[in-house]
PDB file of C-alpha atoms in Angstrom:
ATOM      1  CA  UNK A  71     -96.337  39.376  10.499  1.00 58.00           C
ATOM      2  CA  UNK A  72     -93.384  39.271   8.559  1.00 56.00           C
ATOM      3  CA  UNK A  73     -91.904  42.199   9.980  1.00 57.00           C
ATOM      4  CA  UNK A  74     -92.505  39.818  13.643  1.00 56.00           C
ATOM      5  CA  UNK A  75     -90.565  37.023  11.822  1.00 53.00           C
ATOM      6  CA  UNK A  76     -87.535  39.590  10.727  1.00 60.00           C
ATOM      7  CA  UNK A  77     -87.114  40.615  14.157  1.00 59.00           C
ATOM      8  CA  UNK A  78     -87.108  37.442  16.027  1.00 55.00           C
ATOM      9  CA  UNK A  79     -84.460  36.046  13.740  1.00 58.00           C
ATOM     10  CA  UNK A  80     -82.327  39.223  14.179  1.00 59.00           C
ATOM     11  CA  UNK A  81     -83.077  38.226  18.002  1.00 60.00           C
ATOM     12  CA  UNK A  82     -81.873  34.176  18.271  1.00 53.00           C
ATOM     13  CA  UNK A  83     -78.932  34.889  16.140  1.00 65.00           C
ATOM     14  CA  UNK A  84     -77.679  37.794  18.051  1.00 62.00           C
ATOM     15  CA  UNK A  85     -78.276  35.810  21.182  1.00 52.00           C
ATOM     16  CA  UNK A  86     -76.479  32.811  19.565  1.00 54.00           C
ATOM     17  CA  UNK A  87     -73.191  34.869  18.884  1.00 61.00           C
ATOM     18  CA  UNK A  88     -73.113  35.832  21.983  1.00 58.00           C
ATOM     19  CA  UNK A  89     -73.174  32.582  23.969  1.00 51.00           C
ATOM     20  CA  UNK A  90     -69.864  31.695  21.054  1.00 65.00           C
ATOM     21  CA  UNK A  91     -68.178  34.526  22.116  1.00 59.00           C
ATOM     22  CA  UNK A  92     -69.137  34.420  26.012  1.00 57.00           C
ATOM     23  CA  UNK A  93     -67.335  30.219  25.648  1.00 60.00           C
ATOM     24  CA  UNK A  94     -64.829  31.733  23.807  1.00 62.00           C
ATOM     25  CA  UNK A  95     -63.886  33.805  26.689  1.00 59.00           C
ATOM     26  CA  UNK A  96     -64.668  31.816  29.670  1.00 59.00           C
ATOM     27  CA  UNK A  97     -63.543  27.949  28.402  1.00 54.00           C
ATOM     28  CA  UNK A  98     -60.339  26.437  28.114  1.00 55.00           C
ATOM     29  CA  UNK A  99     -57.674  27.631  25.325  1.00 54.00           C
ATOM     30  CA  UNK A 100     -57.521  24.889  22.436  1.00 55.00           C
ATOM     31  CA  UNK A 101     -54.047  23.328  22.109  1.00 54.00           C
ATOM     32  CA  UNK A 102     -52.135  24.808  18.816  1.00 59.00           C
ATOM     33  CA  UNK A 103     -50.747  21.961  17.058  1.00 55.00           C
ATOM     34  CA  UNK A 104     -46.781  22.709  17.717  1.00 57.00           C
ATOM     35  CA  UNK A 105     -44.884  23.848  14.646  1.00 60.00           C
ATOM     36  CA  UNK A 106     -43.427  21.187  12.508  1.00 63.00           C
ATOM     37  CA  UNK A 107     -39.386  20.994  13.210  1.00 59.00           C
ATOM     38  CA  UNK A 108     -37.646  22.749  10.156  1.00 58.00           C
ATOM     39  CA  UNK A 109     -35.849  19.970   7.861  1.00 60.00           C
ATOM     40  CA  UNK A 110     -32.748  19.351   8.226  1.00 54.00           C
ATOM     41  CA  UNK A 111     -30.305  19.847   5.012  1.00 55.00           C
ATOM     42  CA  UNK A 112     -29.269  17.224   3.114  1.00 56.00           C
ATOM     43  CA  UNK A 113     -25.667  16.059   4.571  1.00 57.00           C
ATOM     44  CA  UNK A 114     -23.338  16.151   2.047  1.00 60.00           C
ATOM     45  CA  UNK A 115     -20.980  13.723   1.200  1.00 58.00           C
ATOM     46  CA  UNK A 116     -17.867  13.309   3.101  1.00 60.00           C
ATOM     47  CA  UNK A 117     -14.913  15.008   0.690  1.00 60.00           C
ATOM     48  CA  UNK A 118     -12.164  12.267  -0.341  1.00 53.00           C
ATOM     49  CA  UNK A 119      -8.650  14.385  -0.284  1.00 49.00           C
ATOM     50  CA  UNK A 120      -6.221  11.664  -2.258  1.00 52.00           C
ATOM     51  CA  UNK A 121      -2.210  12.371  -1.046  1.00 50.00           C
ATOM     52  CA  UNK A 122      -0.570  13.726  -3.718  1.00 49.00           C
ATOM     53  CA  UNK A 123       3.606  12.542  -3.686  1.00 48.00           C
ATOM     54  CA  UNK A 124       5.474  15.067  -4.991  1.00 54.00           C
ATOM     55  CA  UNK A 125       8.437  13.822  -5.870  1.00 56.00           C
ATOM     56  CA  UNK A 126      12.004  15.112  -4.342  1.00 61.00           C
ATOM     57  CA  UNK A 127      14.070  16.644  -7.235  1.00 68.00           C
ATOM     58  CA  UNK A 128      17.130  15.921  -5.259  1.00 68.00           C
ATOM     59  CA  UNK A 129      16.239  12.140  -4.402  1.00 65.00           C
ATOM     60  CA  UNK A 130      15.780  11.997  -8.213  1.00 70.00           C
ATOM     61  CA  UNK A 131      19.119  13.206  -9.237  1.00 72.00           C
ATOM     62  CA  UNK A 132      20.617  11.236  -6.630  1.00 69.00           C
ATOM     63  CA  UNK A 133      19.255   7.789  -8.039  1.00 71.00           C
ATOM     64  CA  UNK A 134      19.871   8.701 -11.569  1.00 74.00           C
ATOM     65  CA  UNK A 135      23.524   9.543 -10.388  1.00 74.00           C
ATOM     66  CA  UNK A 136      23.853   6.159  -8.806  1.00 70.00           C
ATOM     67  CA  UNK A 137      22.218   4.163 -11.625  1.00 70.00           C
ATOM     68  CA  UNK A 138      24.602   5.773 -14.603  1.00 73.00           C
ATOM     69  CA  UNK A 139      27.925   5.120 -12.264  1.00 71.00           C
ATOM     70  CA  UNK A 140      26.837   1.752 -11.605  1.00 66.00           C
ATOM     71  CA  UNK A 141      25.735   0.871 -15.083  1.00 65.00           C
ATOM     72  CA  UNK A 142      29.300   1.855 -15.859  1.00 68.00           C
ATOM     73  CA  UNK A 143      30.850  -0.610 -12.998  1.00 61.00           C
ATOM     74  CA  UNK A 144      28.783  -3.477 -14.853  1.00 56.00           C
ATOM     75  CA  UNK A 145      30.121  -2.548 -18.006  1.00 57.00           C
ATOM     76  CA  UNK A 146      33.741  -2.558 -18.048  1.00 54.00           C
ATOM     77  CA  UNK A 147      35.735  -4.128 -19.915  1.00 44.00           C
ATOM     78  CA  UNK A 148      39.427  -4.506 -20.945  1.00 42.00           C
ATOM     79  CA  UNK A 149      39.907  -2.394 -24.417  1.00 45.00           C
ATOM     80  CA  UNK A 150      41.196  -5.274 -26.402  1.00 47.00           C
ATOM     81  CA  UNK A 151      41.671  -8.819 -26.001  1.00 48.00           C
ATOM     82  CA  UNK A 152      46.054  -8.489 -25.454  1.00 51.00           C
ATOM     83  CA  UNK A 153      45.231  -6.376 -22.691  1.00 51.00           C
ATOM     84  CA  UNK A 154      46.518  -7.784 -19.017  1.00 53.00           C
ATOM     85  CA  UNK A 155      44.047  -8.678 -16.661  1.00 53.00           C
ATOM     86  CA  UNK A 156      43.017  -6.380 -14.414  1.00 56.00           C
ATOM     87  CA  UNK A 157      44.015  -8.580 -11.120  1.00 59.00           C
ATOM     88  CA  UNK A 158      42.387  -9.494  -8.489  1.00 56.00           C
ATOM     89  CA  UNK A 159      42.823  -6.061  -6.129  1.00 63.00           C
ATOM     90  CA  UNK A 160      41.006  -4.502  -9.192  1.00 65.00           C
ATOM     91  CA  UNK A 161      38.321  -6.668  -8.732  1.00 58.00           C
ATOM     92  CA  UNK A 162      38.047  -6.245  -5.244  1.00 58.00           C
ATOM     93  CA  UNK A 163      37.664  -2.555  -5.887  1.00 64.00           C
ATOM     94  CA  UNK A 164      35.235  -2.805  -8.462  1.00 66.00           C
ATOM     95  CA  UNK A 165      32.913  -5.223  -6.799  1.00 60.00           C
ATOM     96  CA  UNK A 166      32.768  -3.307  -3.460  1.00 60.00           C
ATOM     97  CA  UNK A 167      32.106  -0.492  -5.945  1.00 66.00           C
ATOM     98  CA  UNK A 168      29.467  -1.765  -7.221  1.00 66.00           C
ATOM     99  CA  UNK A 169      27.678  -3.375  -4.287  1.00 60.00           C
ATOM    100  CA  UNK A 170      28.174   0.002  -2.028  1.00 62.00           C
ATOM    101  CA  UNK A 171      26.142   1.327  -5.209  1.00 67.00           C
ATOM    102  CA  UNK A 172      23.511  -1.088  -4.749  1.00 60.00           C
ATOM    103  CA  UNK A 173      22.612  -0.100  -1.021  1.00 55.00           C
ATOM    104  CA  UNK A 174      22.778   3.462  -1.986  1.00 60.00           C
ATOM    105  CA  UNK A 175      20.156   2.831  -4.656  1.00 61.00           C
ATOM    106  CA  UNK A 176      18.310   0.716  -2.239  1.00 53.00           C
ATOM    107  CA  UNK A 177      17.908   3.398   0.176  1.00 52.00           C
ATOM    108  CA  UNK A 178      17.042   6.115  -1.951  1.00 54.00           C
ATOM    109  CA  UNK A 179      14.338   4.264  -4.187  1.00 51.00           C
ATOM    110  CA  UNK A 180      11.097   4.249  -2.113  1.00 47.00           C
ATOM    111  CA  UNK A 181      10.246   1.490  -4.788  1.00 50.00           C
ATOM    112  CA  UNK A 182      13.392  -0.865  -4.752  1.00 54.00           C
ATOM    113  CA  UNK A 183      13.602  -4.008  -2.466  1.00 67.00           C
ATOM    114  CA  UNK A 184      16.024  -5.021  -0.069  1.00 79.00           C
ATOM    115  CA  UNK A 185      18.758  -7.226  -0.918  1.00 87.00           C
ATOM    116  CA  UNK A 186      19.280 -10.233   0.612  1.00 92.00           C
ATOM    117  CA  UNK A 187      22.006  -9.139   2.522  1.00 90.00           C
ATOM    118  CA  UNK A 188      20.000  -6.797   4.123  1.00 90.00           C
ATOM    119  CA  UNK A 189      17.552  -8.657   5.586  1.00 90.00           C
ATOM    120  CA  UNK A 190      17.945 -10.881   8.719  1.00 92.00           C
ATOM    121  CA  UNK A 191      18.193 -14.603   7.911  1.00 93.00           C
ATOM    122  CA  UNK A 192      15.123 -16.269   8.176  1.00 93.00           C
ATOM    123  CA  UNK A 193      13.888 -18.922   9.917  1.00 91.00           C
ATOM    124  CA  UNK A 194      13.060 -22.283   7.940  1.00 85.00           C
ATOM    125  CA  UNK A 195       9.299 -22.024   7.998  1.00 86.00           C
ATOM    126  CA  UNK A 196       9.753 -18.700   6.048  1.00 90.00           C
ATOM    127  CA  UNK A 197      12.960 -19.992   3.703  1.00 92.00           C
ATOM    128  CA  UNK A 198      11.041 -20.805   0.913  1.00 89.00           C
ATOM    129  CA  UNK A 199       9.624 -17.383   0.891  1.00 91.00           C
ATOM    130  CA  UNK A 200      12.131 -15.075   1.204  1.00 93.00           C
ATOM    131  CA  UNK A 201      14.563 -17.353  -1.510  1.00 93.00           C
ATOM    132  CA  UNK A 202      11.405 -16.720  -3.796  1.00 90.00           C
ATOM    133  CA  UNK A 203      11.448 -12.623  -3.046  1.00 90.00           C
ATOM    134  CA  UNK A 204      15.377 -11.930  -2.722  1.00 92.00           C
ATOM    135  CA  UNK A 205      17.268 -14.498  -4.421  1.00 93.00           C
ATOM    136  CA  UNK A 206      15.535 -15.029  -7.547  1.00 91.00           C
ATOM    137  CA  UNK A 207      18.285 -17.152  -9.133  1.00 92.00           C
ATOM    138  CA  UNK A 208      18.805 -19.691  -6.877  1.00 95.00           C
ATOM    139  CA  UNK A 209      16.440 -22.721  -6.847  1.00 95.00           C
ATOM    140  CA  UNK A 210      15.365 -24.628  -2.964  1.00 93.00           C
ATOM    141  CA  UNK A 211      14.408 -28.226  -3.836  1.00 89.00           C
ATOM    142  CA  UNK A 212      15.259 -29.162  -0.339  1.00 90.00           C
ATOM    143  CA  UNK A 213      13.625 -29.316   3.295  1.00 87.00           C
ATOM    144  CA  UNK A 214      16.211 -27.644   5.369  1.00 86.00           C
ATOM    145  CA  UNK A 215      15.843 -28.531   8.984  1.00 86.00           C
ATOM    146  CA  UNK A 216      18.608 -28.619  11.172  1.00 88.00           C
ATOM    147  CA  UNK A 217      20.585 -26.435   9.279  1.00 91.00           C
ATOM    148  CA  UNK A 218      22.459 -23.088  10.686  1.00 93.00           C
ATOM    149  CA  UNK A 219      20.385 -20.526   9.504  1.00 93.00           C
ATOM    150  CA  UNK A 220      22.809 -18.009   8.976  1.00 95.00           C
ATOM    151  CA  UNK A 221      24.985 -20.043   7.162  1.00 95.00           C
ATOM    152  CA  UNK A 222      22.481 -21.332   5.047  1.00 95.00           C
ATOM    153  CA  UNK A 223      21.427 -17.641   3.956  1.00 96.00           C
ATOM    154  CA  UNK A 224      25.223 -16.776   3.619  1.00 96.00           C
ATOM    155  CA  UNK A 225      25.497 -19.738   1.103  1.00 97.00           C
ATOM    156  CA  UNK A 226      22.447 -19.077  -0.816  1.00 97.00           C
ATOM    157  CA  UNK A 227      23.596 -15.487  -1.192  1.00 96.00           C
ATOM    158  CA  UNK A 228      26.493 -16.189  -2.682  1.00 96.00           C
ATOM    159  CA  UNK A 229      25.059 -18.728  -5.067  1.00 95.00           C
ATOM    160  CA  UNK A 230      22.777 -15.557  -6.121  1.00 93.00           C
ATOM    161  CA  UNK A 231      25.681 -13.042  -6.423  1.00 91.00           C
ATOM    162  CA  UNK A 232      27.471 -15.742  -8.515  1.00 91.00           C
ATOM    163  CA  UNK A 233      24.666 -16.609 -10.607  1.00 90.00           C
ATOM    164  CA  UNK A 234      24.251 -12.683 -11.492  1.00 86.00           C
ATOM    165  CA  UNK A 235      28.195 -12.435 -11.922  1.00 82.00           C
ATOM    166  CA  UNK A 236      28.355 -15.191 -14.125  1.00 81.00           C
ATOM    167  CA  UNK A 237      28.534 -14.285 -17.729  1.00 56.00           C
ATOM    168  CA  UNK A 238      32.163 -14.575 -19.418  1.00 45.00           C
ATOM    169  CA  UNK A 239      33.862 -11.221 -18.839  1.00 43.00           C
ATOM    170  CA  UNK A 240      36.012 -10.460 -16.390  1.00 40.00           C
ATOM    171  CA  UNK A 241      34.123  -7.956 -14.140  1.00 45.00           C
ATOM    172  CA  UNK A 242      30.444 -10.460 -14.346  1.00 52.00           C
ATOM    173  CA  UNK A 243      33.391 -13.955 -13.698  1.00 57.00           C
ATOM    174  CA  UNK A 244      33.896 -16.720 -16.203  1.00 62.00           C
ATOM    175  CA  UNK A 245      34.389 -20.363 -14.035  1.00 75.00           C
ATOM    176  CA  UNK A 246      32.345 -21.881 -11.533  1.00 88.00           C
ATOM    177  CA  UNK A 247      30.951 -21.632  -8.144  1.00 94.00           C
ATOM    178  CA  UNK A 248      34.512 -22.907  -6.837  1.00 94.00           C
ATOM    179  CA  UNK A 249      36.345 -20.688  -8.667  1.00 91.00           C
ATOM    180  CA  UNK A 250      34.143 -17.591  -8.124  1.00 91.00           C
ATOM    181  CA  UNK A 251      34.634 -17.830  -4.311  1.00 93.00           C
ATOM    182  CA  UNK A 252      37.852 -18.584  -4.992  1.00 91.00           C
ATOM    183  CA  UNK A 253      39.068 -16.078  -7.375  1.00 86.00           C
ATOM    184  CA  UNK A 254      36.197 -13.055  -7.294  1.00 83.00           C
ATOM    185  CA  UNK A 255      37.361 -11.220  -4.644  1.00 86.00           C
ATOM    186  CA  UNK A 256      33.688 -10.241  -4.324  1.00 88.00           C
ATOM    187  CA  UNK A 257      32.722  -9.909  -0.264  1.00 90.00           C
ATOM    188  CA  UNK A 258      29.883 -12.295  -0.240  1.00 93.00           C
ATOM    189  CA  UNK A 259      31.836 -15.039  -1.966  1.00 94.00           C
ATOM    190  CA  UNK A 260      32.123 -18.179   0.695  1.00 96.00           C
ATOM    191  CA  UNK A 261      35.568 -18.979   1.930  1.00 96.00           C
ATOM    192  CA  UNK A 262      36.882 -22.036  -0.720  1.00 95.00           C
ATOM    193  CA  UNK A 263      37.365 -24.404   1.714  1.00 96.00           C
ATOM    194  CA  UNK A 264      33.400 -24.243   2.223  1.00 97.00           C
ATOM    195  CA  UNK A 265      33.121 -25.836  -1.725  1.00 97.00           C
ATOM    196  CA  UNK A 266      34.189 -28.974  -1.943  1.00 96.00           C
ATOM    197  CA  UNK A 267      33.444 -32.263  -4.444  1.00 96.00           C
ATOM    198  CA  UNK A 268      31.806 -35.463  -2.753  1.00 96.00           C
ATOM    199  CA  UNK A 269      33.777 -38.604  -4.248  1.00 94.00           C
ATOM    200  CA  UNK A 270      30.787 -41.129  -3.376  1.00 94.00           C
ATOM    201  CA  UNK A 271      29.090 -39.184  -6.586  1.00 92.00           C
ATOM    202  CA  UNK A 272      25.607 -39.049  -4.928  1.00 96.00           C
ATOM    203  CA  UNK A 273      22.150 -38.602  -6.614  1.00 97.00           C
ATOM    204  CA  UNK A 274      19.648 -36.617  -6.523  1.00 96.00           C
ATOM    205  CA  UNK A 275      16.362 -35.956  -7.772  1.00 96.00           C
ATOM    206  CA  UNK A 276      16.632 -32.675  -9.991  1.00 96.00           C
ATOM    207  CA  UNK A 277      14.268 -30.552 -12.489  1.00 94.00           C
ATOM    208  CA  UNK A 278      13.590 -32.122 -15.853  1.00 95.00           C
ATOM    209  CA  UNK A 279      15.199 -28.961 -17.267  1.00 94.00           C
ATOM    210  CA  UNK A 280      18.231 -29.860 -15.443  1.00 95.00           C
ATOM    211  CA  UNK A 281      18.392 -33.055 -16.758  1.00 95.00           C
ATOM    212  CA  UNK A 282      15.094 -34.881 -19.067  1.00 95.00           C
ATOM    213  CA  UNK A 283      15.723 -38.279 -16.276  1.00 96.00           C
ATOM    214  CA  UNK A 284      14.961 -36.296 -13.224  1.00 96.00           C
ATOM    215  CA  UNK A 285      18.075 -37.461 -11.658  1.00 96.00           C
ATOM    216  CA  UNK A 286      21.303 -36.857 -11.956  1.00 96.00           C
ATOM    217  CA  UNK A 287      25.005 -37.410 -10.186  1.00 97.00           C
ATOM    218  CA  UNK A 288      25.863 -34.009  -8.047  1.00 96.00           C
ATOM    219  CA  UNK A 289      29.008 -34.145  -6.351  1.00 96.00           C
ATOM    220  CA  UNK A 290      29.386 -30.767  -5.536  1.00 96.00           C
ATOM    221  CA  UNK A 291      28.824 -29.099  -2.226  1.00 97.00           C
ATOM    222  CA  UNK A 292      28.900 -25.734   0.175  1.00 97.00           C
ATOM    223  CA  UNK A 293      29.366 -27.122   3.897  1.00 97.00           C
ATOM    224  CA  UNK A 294      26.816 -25.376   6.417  1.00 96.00           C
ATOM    225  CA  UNK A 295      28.428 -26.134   9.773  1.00 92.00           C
ATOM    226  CA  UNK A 296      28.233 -29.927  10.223  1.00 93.00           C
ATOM    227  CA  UNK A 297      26.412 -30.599   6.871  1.00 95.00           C
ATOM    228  CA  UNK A 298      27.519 -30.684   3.505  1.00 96.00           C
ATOM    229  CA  UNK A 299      24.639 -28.635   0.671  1.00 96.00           C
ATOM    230  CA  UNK A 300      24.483 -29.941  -2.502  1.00 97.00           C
ATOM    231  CA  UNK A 301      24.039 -27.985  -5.767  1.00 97.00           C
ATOM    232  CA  UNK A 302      23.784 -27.933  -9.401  1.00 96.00           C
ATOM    233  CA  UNK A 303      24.815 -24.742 -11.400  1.00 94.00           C
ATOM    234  CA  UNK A 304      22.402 -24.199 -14.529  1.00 93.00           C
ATOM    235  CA  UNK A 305      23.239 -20.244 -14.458  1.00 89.00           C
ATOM    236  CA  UNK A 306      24.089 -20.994 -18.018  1.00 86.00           C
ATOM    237  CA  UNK A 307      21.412 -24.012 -18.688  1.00 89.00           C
ATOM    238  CA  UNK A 308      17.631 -23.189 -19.341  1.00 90.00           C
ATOM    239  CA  UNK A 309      16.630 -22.180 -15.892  1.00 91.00           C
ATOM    240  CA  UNK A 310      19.606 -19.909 -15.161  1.00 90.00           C
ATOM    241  CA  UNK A 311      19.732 -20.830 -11.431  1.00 93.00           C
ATOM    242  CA  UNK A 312      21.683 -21.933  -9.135  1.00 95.00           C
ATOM    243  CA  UNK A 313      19.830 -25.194  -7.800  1.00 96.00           C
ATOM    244  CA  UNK A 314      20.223 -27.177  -4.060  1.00 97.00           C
ATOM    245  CA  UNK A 315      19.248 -30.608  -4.209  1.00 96.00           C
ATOM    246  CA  UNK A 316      20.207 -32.473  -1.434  1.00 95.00           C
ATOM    247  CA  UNK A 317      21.124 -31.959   2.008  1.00 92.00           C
ATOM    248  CA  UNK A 318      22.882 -34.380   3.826  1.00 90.00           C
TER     249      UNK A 318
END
């Protein structure tokens, strides 16, 4: 009996693998799940290459060149106080020195401003502005519409090249406005007849640096075409500017 049982198991399960492997041949394939995509690397992150400037030996020696021979312009000076004056043609010479200089230094320091005569003149909306960023010692206390625009820069560029010539030796100037566009020689000084005293003695409302009252009498003047710019010079005062005033 048991041997019965033995055989008849041996039987189903032989007849069991065979149905499996008769589907297996006959039925449909079973979809392979697809291959999972290989990860992509980590990106990495984007290189920042800063510009290095390497300075221009020659550009270098070429300011430092300019620099010592105009240090040496601003610096002379008569040996002893006998001495003659050096003239006006001397001057001349030394002041057109001196500003040629400047726009050589200006053009070969990537770091130096213009000058103010190397701009164009600007219009009124932007006065303020560019008297602020190129002439630094002149003071605009007025609103100045209606005035020639060019002329107006002109006269404010002088009053700057004064106000940084102004210092009691002969090359910087010692005297006044006047007598610096009168006697300088220097090519942005305005022609004298531009400078000129107002006998009414008007007033105007000034810094109380200038004077501690706020007001003061300012006669003095620089005509811009039809009208007559008014001015106090405190080069040598507290603010060391030149200031306009009134307008009129």
């Amino acid at each position: 009996m048991r041997g019965f049982l033995q055989t008849l198991l041996a039987f189903v399960t032989g007849v069991v693998a065979a149905v499996m492997w008769l589907e297996r041949q006959t039925g449909p394939e079973r979809p392979r799940p697809a291959p999972e995509p290989p990860s992509a690397p980590a990106s990495e992150p984007e290189r920042v290459v800063e510009e290095v400037v390497v300075p221009d030996p020659e550009q270098a020696a070429r300011i430092e060149a300019l620099e010592a021979e105009l240090a040496e312009q601003r610096t002379l000076r008569t040996e002893a106080p006998g001495d003659s004056h050096p003239g006006v043609d001397a001057i001349r010479a030394a002041r057109m020195r001196a500003l040629e200089l400047e726009r050589q230094l200006s053009q070969n320091n990537v770091d130096g401003g213009r000058r103010w005569f190397e701009i164009e003149a600007p219009a009124v909306e932007g006065l303020i502005d560019a008297v602020a960023e190129h002439l630094p010692r002149v003071a605009l206390r007025v609103q100045a519409d209606g005035v020639d625009a060019v002329g107006l820069w002109r006269a404010l560029g002088a009053m700057q090249e004064y106000a940084e010539a102004s210092g009691g030796a002969w090359f910087e100037f010692d005297g006044d406005f006047a007598g610096w566009c009168r006697e300088s020689g220097h090519p942005h000084a305005l022609d004298p007849d531009q400078v000129g005293v107002d006998e009414g003695r008007p007033e105007f409302g000034v810094e109380v640096r200038v004077n501690r009252s706020g007001r003061m009498v300012v006669p003095s003047y620089v005509e811009v075409g039809a009208l007559r710019l008014y001015w106090v010079d405190d080069v040598g005062g507290e603010t060391g500017r030149m200031h306009v005033v009134g307008l009129g």
